[in-house]
Short mmCIF file of C-alpha atoms and ligand atoms in Angstrom, two decimals:
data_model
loop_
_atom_site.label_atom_id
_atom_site.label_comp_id
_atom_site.label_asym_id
_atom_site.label_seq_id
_atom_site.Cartn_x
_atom_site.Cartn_y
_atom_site.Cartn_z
CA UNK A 1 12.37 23.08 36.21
CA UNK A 2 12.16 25.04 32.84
CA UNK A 3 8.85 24.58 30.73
CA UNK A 4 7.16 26.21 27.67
CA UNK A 5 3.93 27.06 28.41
CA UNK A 6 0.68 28.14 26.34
CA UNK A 7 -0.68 30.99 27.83
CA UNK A 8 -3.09 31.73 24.82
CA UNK A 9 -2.74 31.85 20.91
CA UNK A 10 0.57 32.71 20.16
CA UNK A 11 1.57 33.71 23.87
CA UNK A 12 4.60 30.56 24.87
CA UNK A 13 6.53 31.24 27.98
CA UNK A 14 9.41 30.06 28.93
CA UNK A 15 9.17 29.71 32.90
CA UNK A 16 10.69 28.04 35.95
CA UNK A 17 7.90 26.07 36.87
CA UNK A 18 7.85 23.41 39.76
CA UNK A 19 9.20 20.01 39.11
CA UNK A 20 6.32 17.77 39.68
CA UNK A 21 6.36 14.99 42.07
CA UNK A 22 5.51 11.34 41.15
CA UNK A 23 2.64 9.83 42.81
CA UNK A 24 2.09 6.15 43.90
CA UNK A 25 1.54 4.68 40.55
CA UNK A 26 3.35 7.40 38.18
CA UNK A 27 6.78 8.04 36.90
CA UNK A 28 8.83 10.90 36.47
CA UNK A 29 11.32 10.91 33.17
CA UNK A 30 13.90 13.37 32.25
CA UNK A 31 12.79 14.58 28.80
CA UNK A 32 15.69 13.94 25.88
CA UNK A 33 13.85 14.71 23.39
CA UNK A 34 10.13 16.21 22.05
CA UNK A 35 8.62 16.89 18.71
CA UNK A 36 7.46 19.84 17.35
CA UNK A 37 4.08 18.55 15.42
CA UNK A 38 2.35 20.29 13.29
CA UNK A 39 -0.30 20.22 16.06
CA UNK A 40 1.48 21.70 18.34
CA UNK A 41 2.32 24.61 16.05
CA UNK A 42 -1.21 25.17 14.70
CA UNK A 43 -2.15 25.14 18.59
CA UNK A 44 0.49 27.73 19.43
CA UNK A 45 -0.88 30.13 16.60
CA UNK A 46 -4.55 29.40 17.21
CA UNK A 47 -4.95 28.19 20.63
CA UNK A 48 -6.58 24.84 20.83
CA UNK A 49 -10.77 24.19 22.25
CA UNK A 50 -9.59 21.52 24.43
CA UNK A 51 -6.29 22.61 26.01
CA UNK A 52 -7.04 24.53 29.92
CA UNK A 53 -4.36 27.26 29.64
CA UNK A 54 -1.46 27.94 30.90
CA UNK A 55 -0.52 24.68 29.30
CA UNK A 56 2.82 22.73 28.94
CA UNK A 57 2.58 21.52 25.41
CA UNK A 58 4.32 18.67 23.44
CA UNK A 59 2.80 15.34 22.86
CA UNK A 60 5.83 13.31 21.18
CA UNK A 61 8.07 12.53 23.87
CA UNK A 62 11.01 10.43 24.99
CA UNK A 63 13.25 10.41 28.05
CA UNK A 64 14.72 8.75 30.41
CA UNK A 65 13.16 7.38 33.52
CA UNK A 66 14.45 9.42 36.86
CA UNK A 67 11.98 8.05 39.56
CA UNK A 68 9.12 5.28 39.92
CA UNK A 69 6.15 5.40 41.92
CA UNK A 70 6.31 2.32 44.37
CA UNK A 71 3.51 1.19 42.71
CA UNK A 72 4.53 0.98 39.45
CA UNK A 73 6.25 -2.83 38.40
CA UNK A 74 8.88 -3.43 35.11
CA UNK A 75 10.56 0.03 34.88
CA UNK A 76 14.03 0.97 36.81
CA UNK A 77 15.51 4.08 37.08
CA UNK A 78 17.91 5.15 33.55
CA UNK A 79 15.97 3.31 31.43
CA UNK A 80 15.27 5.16 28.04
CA UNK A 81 11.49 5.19 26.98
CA UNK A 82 9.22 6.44 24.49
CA UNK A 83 5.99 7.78 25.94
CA UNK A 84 3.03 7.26 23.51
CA UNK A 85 0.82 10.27 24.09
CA UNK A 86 -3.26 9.44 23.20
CA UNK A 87 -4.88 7.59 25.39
CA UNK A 88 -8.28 5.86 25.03
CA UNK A 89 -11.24 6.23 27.69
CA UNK A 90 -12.52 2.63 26.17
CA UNK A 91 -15.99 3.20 27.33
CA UNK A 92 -17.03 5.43 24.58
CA UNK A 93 -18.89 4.20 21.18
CA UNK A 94 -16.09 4.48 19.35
CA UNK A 95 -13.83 2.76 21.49
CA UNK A 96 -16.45 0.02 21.90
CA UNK A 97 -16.29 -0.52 18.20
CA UNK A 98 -12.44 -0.46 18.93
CA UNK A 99 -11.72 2.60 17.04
CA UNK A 100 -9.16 3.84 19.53
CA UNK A 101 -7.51 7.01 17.57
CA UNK A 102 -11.35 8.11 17.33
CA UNK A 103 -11.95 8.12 21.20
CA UNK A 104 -14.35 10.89 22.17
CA UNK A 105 -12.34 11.39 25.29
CA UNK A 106 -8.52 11.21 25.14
CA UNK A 107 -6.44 12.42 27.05
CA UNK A 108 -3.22 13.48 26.21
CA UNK A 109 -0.34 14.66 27.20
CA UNK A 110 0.60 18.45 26.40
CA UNK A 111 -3.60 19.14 25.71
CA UNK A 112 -5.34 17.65 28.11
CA UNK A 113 -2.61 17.02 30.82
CA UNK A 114 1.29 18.76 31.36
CA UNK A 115 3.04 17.71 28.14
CA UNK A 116 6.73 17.15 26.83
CA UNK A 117 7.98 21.17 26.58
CA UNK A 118 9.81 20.74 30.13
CA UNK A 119 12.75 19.69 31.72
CA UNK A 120 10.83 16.85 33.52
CA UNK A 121 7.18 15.46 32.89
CA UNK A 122 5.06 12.86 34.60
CA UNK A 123 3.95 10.08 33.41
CA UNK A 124 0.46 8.99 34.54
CA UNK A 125 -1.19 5.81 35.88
CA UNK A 126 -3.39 5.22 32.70
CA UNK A 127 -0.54 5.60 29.91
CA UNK A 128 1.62 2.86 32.32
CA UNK A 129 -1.35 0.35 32.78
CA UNK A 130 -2.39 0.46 29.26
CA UNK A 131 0.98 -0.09 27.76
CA UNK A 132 2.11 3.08 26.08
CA UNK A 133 5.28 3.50 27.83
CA UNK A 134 7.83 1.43 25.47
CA UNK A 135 11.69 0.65 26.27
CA UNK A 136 14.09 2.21 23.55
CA UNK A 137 16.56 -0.12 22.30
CA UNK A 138 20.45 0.99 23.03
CA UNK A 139 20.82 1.79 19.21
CA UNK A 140 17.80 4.10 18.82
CA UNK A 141 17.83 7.92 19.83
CA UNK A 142 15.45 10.31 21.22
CA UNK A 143 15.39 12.23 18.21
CA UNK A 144 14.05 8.98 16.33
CA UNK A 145 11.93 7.69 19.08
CA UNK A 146 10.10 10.86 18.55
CA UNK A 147 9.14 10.07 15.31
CA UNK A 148 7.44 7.03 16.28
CA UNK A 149 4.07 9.61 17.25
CA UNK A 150 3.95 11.33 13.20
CA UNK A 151 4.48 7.83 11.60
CA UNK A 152 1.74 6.12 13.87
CA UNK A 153 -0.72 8.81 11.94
CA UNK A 154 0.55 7.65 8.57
CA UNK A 155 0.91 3.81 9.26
CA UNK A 156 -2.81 3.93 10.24
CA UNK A 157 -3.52 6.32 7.53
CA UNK A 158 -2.01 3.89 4.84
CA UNK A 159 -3.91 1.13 6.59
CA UNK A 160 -7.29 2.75 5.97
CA UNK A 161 -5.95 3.61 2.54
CA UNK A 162 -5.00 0.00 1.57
CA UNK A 163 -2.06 1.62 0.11
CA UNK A 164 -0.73 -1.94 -1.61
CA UNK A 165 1.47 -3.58 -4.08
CA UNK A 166 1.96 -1.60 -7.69
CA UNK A 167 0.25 1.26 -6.63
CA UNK A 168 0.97 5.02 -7.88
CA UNK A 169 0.92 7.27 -4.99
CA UNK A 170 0.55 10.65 -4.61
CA UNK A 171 1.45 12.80 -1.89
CA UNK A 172 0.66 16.86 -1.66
CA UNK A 173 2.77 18.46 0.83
CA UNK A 174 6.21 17.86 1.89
CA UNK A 175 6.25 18.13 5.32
CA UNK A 176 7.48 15.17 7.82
CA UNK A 177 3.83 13.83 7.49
CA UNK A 178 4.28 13.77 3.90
CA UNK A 179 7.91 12.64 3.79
CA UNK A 180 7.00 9.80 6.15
CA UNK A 181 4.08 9.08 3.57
CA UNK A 182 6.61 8.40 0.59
CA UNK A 183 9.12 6.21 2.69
CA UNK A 184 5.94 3.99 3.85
CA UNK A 185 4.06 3.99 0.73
CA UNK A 186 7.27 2.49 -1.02
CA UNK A 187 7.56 0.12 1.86
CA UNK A 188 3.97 -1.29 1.58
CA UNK A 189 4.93 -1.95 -2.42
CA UNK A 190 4.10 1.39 -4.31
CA UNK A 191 5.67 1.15 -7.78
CA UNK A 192 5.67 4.84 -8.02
CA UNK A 193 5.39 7.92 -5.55
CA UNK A 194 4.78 11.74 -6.90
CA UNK A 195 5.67 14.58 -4.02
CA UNK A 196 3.36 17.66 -4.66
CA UNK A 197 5.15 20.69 -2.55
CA UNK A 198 5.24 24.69 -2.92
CA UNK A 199 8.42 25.00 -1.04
CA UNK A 200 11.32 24.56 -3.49
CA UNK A 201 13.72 23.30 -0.27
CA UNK A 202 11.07 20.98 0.90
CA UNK A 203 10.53 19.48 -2.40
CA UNK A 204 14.21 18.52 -2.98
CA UNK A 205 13.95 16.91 0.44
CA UNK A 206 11.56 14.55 -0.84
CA UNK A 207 13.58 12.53 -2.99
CA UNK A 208 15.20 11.62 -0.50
CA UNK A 209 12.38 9.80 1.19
CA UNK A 210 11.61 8.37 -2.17
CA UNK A 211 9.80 10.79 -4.77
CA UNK A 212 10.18 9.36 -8.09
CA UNK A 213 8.72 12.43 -9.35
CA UNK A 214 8.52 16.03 -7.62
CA UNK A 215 5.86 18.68 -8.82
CA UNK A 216 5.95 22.32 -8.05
CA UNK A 217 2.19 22.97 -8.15
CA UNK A 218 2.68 26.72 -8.19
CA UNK A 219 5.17 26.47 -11.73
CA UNK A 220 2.88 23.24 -13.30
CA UNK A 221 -0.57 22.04 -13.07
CA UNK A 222 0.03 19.59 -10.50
CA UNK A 223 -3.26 17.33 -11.70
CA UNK A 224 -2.24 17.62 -15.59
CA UNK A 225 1.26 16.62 -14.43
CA UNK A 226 0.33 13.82 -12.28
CA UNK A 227 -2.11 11.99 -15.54
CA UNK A 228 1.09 13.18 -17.70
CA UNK A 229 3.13 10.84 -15.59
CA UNK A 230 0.43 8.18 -15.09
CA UNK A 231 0.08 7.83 -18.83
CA UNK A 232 -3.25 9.33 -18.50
CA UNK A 233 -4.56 6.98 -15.77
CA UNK A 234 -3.74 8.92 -12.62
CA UNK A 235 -2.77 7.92 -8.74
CA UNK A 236 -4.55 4.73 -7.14
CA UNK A 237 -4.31 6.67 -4.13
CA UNK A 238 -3.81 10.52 -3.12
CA UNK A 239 -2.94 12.00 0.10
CA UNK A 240 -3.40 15.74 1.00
CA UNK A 241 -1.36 16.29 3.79
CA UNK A 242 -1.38 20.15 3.97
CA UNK A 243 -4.10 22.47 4.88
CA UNK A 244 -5.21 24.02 1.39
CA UNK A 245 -8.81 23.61 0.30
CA UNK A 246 -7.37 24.07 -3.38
CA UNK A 247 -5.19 21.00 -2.94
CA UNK A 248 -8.20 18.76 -1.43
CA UNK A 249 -9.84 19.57 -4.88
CA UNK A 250 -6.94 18.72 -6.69
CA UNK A 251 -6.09 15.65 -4.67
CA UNK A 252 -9.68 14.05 -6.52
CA UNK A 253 -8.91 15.23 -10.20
CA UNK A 254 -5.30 13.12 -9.22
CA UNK A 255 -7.13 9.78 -8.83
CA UNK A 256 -7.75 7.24 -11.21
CA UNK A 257 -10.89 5.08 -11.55
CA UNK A 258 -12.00 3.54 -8.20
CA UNK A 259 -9.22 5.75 -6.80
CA UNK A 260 -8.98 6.89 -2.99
CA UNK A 261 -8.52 10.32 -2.01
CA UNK A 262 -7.30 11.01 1.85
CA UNK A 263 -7.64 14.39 3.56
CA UNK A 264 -5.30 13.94 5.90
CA UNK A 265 -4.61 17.08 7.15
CA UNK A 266 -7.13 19.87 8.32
CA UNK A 267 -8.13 23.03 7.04
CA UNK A 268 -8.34 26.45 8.39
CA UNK A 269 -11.28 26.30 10.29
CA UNK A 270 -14.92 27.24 8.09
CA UNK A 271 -13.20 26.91 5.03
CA UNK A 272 -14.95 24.69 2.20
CA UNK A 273 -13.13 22.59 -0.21
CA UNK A 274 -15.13 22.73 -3.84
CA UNK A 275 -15.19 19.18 -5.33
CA UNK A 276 -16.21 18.18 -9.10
CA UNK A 277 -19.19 15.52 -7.70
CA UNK A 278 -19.71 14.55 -11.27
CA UNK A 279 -15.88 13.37 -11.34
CA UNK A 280 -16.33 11.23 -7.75
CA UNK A 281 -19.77 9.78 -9.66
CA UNK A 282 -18.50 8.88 -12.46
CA UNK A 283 -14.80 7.72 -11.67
CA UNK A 284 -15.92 6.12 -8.54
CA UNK A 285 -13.59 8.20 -6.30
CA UNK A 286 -13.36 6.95 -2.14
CA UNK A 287 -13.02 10.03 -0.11
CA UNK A 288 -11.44 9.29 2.93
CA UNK A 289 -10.89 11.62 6.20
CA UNK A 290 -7.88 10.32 8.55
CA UNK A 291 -6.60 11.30 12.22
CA UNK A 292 -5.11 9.89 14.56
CA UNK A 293 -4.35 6.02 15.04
CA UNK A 294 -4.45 3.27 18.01
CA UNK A 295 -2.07 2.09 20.29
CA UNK A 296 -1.15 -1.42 18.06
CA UNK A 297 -0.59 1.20 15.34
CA UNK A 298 2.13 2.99 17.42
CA UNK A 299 3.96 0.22 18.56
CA UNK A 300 4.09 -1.25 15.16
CA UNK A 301 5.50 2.37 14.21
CA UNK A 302 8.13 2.28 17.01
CA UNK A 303 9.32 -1.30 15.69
CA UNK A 304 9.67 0.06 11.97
CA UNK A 305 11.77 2.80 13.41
CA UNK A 306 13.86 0.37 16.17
CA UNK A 307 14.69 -1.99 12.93
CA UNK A 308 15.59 0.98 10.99
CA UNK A 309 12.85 0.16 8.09
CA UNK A 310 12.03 3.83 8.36
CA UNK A 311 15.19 6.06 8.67
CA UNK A 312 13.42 8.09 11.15
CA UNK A 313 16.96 10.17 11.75
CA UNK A 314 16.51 11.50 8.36
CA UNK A 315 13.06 13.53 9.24
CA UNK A 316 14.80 15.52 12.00
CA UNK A 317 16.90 18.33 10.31
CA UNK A 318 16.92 20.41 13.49
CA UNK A 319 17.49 19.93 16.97
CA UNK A 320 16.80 23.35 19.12
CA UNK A 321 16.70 24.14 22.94
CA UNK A 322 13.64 24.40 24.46
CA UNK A 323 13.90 28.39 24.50
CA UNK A 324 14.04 28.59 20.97
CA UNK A 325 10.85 26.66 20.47
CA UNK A 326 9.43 30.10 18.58
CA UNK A 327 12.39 29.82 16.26
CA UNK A 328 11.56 25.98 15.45
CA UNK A 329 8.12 27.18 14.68
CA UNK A 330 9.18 29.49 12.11
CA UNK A 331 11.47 27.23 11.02
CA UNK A 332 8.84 24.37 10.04
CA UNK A 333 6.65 27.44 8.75
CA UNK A 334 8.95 28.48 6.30
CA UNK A 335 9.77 24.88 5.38
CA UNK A 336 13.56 25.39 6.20
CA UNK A 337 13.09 22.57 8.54
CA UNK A 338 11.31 19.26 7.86
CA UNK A 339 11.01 17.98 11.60
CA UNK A 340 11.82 20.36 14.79
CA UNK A 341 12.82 18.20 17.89
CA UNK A 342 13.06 20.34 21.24
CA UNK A 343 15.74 19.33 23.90
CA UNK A 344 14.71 20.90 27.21
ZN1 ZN B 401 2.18 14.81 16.67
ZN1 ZN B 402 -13.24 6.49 24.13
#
């Protein structure tokens, strides 16, 4: 079968690989469909500490089932599932205090184990047993069943947030993280959502998933805009989801009293974000940090997606073969596309 594989930082091959066989209590599926995450692009430029290379990469999968293990119970052959990637060791202290996203030990598919960049990819005994393999409904596609992965991230994020009725939201960077961040924050009752984005293409995009306001932070100051538009109060909560220290520093001068602030995404690695301490004191700032989310989380996500609450077919502007999974990279660089899905 053809796979992309991670030899090293920016080193993916596309190879004829041997299509692996299902085991006792596996299944094989015929991937339709795999997202491009941010993840899996920062690991393709950077390499990743806990990936054993070569590597088959991809995380955010969906397919169809070809072949069951005779072991394995409630699938058939043809059946159309999404494959949710992390899971849990449940023996480690965080996953005794049920913080699954947190696990010390996940596996997953594409960093740990052969991910979604191939024609064909197993699925394993523990992702079966412990639920993660969910049945598409007839009406949903692969494309959108992919998105079920990015939007478990920002369901859980918004959770930790308590993003909630009347709030004024503010999101810094316009990728699909981002995007998905507007749609949801309107659907948990934000009065008001403000898209912060460099890219001029990327922030047109976002009214579309709901910006009532779009800021250019490289033409306006983005934190004098923001209490401009607040009449002077500011954002009940803020959401850096890009990997600028500048805009982590921003995100706090954004808040209002008692606000919360969310780093959401990471930084390049050693760099230091500089923070006015004297503005957390005295406005009583939250600082949260957020990755990652459980499996309740994700199916909750997959059901906002099956009932079309989140328009999940909007995210994916491009749909490539899995040869031009370089080109999809650049693409999401440049912030031409919002969400890259791969088709091997
Ligand atoms: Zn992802
Ligand atoms: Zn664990």
């Amino acid at each position: 079968m053809k796979a992309a594989l991670l030899y090293g930082p920016e080193d993916l091959r596309i190879e004829d690989v041997k299509t692996p066989v299902c085991k006792k209590e596996e299944v094989l599926i015929r991937v339709h469909g795999v997202g491009l995450c941010g993840s899996d692009i920062r690991t393709i430029i950077h390499g990743h500490h806990r990936l054993e290379y070569p590597q088959i990469l991809g995380h955010e999968i969906a397919g169809e089932i070809v072949e069951i293990g005779e072991g394995v119970k409630g699938f058939s052959p043809g059946e159309r599932v999404y494959v949710s990637p992390l899971v849990p060791c449940y023996e480690c202290p965080a996953c005794k205090r049920g913080w699954l996203g947190q696990c010390e030990n996940l596996t997953v598919p594409g960093t740990t184990i052969p991910g979604g960049f191939a024609e064909y990819m197993i699925v394993t005994e523990d992702i079966i047993k412990k639920g993660q393999v969910i049945k598409m409904p007839h009406d949903m596609s692969y494309e959108e069943a992919v998105m079920t992965e990015p939007l478990s991230s920002v369901f859980s994020c918004q959770e930790y947030a308590n993003v909630t009725l009347g709030d004024t939201v503010v999101v810094i960077g316009m990728g699909p993280i981002g995007c998905l961040q507007l749609e949801l924050a309107k659907l948990r009752g934000a009065k008001r959502v403000i898209a912060v984005e460099p890219s001029r293409i990327r922030l047109e995009k976002a009214r579309e998933f709901g910006a009532d306001f779009i800021i250019d932070p490289f033409e306006v100051d983005p934190v004098k805009r923001v209490r401009e538009i607040t009449g002077g109060w500011g954002a009940e909560v803020v959401i850096s989801a890009n990997p600028s220290t500048k805009a982590q520093g921003q995100a706090i001068k954004m808040a209002c009293k008692r606000g919360k602030v969310v780093f959401f995404g990471g930084v390049p690695k050693g760099e230091m974000t500089l923070i006015d301490s004297n503005f957390v004191h005295y406005e009583q700032i939250t600082i949260l940090g957020h990755f990652g989310y459980d499996h309740m989380q994700n199916a909750r996500s997959f059901d906002l997606i099956a009932d079309k609450k989140i328009k999940a077919d909007r995210y994916v502007t491009h749909v490539l073969p899995l040869e031009d999974a370089m080109k999809g990279v650049e693409m999401a660089k440049s912030g031409e596309a919002i969400k890259v899905v791969l088709k091997p």
